[in-house]
Amino acid sequence: MGTRNEAAMTQLREVSLSTMRNELRCTRSDACEELYNVFLNKHLNTYIGDGKPVSGQIVAAVMELEKYRSSDVYRYFHNNHRRNIDKAKKRNYYCKPFSYLQFVPDIYEVNTSKPERTGRPMSPQYLRTIDEMGGAPYESMLTIKPDCPVHYDYWWGVFKEVSGRYQGSVQVNEQLLGYVKLRRHGDYAFYAQILGHGDYLKDGVMHLLHYELVTWALTSFDDEANGLTKLIYAGYNQGLEGLQRWKRRALFEPALLYTDKNK
């Protein structure tokens, strides 16, 4: 007789992923190899089974974009999620990709805006100083598209206009209020980092950011969105009830992931 964990796993949806290592659009850049090593060392047999789901594998929070490809995704979100999206739009917050190095001071402010998240103290990764994160900018940094359209880290942020605001010695006239580090590795992408400024969470900024990212993935003609079919937000059962509820309302569902690591 199998364990209770194994019995529960058999009832979960299994979702196949592709790393797109043989995709013609892959540029075979250094970033492609780096992300493949992250996949092998951190994700394989932890979040993603090798060929099939494995015993003890983390149940992932997955949004299968194909379910919403030909529909208005907004209406599928939970009422609470839609209300927060609307609230953020009414306050004129907006979302876009951004250059990490351009907004290091704002990222630091977001990271340190709350001493705890989901009931836990902030991890050392989020408590690095501005200098440790790369320093405040002294020149404008353009938002550069990834070297490879199917293997990349791409920073997306939610902003508000603030006339006269600086990052280092650069006048940017806007403030970063929350961000997602979108890590794509084939036909799927992880929210590798996601965090909002504590003072603006009540305004629905992260609901808006997630919605705009999903809309981009579903409707954009950008190469970086082409062929992206799944979004993953870590473990479905990870975090306190508030975070788990956020995932459900944001259309993430529990699933066991697997892939052929060579494809």
Coordinates of C-alpha atoms in Angstrom, one line a residue:
M1 CA 0.0 0.0 0.0
G2 CA 1.4 3.4 -1.0
T3 CA 1.8 6.3 1.5
R4 CA -0.9 8.9 2.0
N5 CA 1.3 11.4 0.0
E6 CA 1.5 9.0 -2.9
A7 CA -2.2 8.4 -2.9
A8 CA -2.8 12.2 -2.9
M9 CA -0.4 12.6 -5.8
T10 CA -2.4 10.2 -8.0
Q11 CA -5.5 12.5 -7.7
L12 CA -3.7 15.6 -8.9
R13 CA -3.5 16.9 -12.5
E14 CA -0.2 16.1 -14.2
V15 CA 1.1 18.8 -16.5
S16 CA 3.8 18.3 -19.1
L17 CA 6.4 20.9 -19.7
S18 CA 9.0 21.5 -22.4
T19 CA 12.4 23.1 -21.8
M20 CA 12.6 24.0 -25.5
R21 CA 16.3 23.1 -25.6
N22 CA 15.9 22.1 -29.2
E23 CA 13.7 25.0 -30.2
L24 CA 15.0 26.8 -33.3
R25 CA 14.4 30.2 -31.7
C26 CA 16.7 29.4 -28.8
T27 CA 19.9 31.5 -29.2
R28 CA 22.1 29.1 -27.2
S29 CA 23.3 32.1 -25.2
D30 CA 25.2 31.9 -21.9
A31 CA 21.8 32.7 -20.2
C32 CA 20.3 29.6 -21.7
E33 CA 22.9 27.4 -20.2
E34 CA 22.7 29.1 -16.8
L35 CA 19.0 28.6 -16.7
Y36 CA 19.3 25.0 -17.7
N37 CA 21.7 24.5 -14.8
V38 CA 19.2 26.2 -12.4
F39 CA 16.6 23.8 -13.8
L40 CA 18.8 20.7 -13.2
N41 CA 20.0 21.7 -9.7
K42 CA 17.0 23.4 -8.2
H43 CA 13.8 22.5 -10.1
L44 CA 14.3 18.9 -11.4
N45 CA 12.8 16.3 -9.0
T46 CA 11.8 19.2 -6.7
Y47 CA 9.1 21.0 -8.6
I48 CA 9.4 19.1 -11.9
G49 CA 9.6 15.3 -12.3
D50 CA 12.1 13.8 -14.7
G51 CA 9.9 12.1 -17.3
K52 CA 7.1 11.7 -14.8
P53 CA 6.1 13.0 -11.4
V54 CA 8.2 11.6 -8.6
S55 CA 7.4 10.7 -5.0
G56 CA 7.7 13.6 -2.6
Q57 CA 7.6 16.2 -5.4
I58 CA 6.3 19.6 -4.5
V59 CA 2.7 20.3 -5.7
A60 CA 3.1 23.4 -7.9
A61 CA 0.8 26.3 -8.3
V62 CA 0.2 26.4 -12.0
M63 CA -1.8 28.6 -14.3
E64 CA -2.3 26.9 -17.7
L65 CA -2.7 29.9 -20.1
E66 CA -4.3 27.8 -22.9
K67 CA -7.5 27.7 -20.8
Y68 CA -7.9 31.4 -21.3
R69 CA -6.3 32.0 -24.8
S70 CA -9.5 32.8 -26.6
S71 CA -11.4 34.5 -23.8
D72 CA -11.3 37.6 -21.6
V73 CA -9.2 36.3 -18.7
Y74 CA -10.4 39.2 -16.4
R75 CA -13.8 37.6 -15.9
Y76 CA -12.3 34.4 -14.6
F77 CA -10.5 36.0 -11.7
H78 CA -12.2 35.8 -8.3
N79 CA -14.4 38.8 -7.4
N80 CA -11.8 40.0 -4.8
H81 CA -9.0 39.8 -7.4
R82 CA -11.0 41.8 -9.9
R83 CA -11.9 44.5 -7.3
N84 CA -8.2 44.9 -6.5
I85 CA -7.3 45.2 -10.2
D86 CA -10.0 47.9 -10.6
K87 CA -8.8 49.7 -7.5
A88 CA -5.2 49.8 -8.8
K89 CA -6.3 51.0 -12.2
K90 CA -8.4 53.8 -10.6
R91 CA -5.3 55.0 -8.9
N92 CA -3.5 55.1 -12.2
Y93 CA -0.9 52.5 -11.4
Y94 CA 0.6 50.9 -14.5
C95 CA 2.8 47.9 -15.4
K96 CA 5.7 47.3 -17.7
P97 CA 9.1 45.6 -18.1
F98 CA 12.0 47.5 -16.5
S99 CA 15.7 47.5 -16.1
Y100 CA 16.7 46.1 -12.7
L101 CA 19.8 48.3 -12.5
Q102 CA 17.7 51.4 -13.1
F103 CA 15.5 50.8 -10.1
V104 CA 17.8 49.2 -7.5
P105 CA 17.0 51.9 -4.8
D106 CA 13.2 51.4 -5.3
I107 CA 13.7 47.6 -5.2
Y108 CA 15.5 48.0 -1.9
E109 CA 12.6 50.2 -0.6
V110 CA 10.1 47.5 -1.7
N111 CA 12.2 44.7 -0.1
T112 CA 12.5 46.5 3.3
S113 CA 9.0 48.0 3.4
K114 CA 7.8 45.2 5.7
P115 CA 9.8 43.3 8.3
E116 CA 7.8 40.1 7.7
R117 CA 6.0 38.4 4.8
T118 CA 3.5 35.6 5.1
G119 CA 4.3 35.4 8.8
R120 CA 8.1 35.1 8.4
P121 CA 11.0 37.5 8.7
M122 CA 12.4 38.7 5.4
S123 CA 15.2 36.4 4.2
P124 CA 18.8 37.7 3.8
Q125 CA 18.4 37.8 0.0
Y126 CA 15.9 40.6 0.4
L127 CA 17.9 42.5 3.1
R128 CA 20.9 43.3 1.0
T129 CA 22.0 46.9 0.8
I130 CA 21.7 49.0 -2.3
D131 CA 25.4 48.6 -2.9
E132 CA 25.2 44.8 -2.5
M133 CA 22.4 44.8 -5.1
G134 CA 24.5 46.6 -7.7
G135 CA 24.4 50.2 -6.5
A136 CA 22.3 53.3 -7.4
P137 CA 22.4 54.2 -11.1
Y138 CA 24.5 57.1 -12.4
E139 CA 23.1 56.9 -15.9
S140 CA 19.9 55.9 -17.7
M141 CA 19.6 52.1 -18.1
L142 CA 17.5 51.0 -21.1
T143 CA 15.1 48.1 -20.6
I144 CA 16.9 45.5 -22.8
K145 CA 15.0 42.5 -24.1
P146 CA 16.4 39.1 -23.2
D147 CA 19.2 37.5 -25.3
C148 CA 17.0 34.4 -25.9
P149 CA 13.2 34.6 -26.3
V150 CA 12.5 31.2 -24.7
H151 CA 15.1 31.2 -21.9
Y152 CA 15.3 34.4 -19.8
D153 CA 14.9 36.4 -16.7
Y154 CA 12.7 39.4 -17.4
W155 CA 11.8 42.0 -14.7
W156 CA 8.2 43.4 -14.7
G157 CA 7.1 46.1 -12.4
V158 CA 4.0 48.1 -11.2
F159 CA 4.6 51.8 -11.1
K160 CA 3.1 55.2 -10.3
E161 CA 4.1 58.6 -11.7
V162 CA 6.1 60.7 -9.3
S163 CA 7.4 63.9 -10.9
G164 CA 10.9 64.7 -10.0
R165 CA 11.7 61.2 -8.5
Y166 CA 15.3 60.0 -8.8
Q167 CA 17.1 56.7 -8.8
G168 CA 20.6 57.6 -7.8
S169 CA 21.6 60.5 -10.1
V170 CA 19.0 59.7 -12.7
Q171 CA 15.6 61.4 -12.8
V172 CA 13.0 58.8 -13.6
N173 CA 9.7 60.5 -12.7
E174 CA 8.1 57.3 -11.5
Q175 CA 8.2 54.9 -8.5
L176 CA 8.5 51.1 -8.6
L177 CA 5.8 49.7 -6.2
G178 CA 6.2 46.0 -6.8
Y179 CA 8.0 43.6 -9.1
V180 CA 8.1 40.1 -10.6
K181 CA 11.2 38.4 -11.8
L182 CA 9.8 36.3 -14.6
R183 CA 12.1 33.3 -15.3
R184 CA 11.2 31.5 -18.5
H185 CA 12.6 28.1 -19.3
G186 CA 10.8 26.8 -22.3
D187 CA 7.1 26.8 -22.5
Y188 CA 6.7 27.7 -18.8
A189 CA 7.9 30.5 -16.6
F190 CA 8.3 30.8 -12.8
Y191 CA 7.6 33.8 -10.7
A192 CA 11.2 33.6 -9.4
Q193 CA 10.7 36.6 -7.2
I194 CA 7.5 38.5 -6.5
L195 CA 7.2 41.3 -4.0
G196 CA 5.1 44.5 -3.4
H197 CA 5.7 47.6 -1.4
G198 CA 4.0 47.2 2.0
D199 CA 2.4 50.6 1.8
Y200 CA 0.7 49.9 -1.5
L201 CA -0.5 46.3 -1.2
K202 CA -3.9 47.4 0.0
D203 CA -4.2 49.3 -3.4
G204 CA -4.1 46.0 -5.3
V205 CA -0.8 46.7 -7.0
M206 CA 0.2 43.0 -7.1
H207 CA -3.2 41.9 -8.4
L208 CA -2.8 44.4 -11.2
L209 CA 0.8 43.3 -12.0
H210 CA -0.2 39.6 -12.2
Y211 CA -3.2 40.5 -14.4
E212 CA -1.1 42.6 -16.7
L213 CA 1.6 39.8 -17.0
V214 CA -1.1 37.2 -17.8
T215 CA -2.6 39.5 -20.4
W216 CA 0.8 40.1 -22.0
A217 CA 1.5 36.3 -22.1
L218 CA -1.9 35.7 -23.7
T219 CA -2.2 38.6 -26.2
S220 CA 1.3 40.0 -26.9
F221 CA 3.1 39.5 -30.2
D222 CA 6.4 39.8 -28.4
D223 CA 8.9 36.9 -29.1
E224 CA 9.2 36.6 -25.3
A225 CA 5.5 35.7 -25.0
N226 CA 5.3 33.4 -28.0
G227 CA 4.9 29.8 -26.9
L228 CA 4.6 30.6 -23.2
T229 CA 1.8 28.3 -22.0
K230 CA 2.2 28.0 -18.2
L231 CA 2.9 30.3 -15.3
I232 CA 4.1 28.8 -12.0
Y233 CA 4.0 30.4 -8.6
A234 CA 6.2 28.1 -6.4
G235 CA 4.3 25.5 -4.3
Y236 CA 0.6 25.5 -4.2
N237 CA 0.5 24.8 -0.5
Q238 CA 3.4 27.0 0.4
G239 CA 2.9 30.1 2.5
L240 CA 0.2 31.0 5.0
E241 CA -3.5 30.9 4.2
G242 CA -3.5 34.5 2.9
L243 CA -0.9 33.7 0.2
Q244 CA -2.6 30.4 -0.6
R245 CA -5.9 32.2 -1.1
W246 CA -4.2 34.8 -3.3
K247 CA -2.9 32.0 -5.6
R248 CA -6.4 30.5 -5.9
R249 CA -8.0 33.8 -6.7
A250 CA -5.3 34.5 -9.2
L251 CA -6.2 31.3 -11.2
F252 CA -3.3 29.2 -10.0
E253 CA -4.2 25.5 -9.6
P254 CA -2.4 22.5 -8.0
A255 CA -0.6 20.3 -10.3
L256 CA 2.3 17.8 -10.6
L257 CA 4.8 18.9 -13.2
Y258 CA 7.1 16.7 -15.3
T259 CA 9.3 17.0 -18.4
D260 CA 11.9 15.3 -20.6
K261 CA 14.9 17.2 -19.5
N262 CA 16.5 16.8 -22.9
K263 CA 13.7 18.4 -24.9

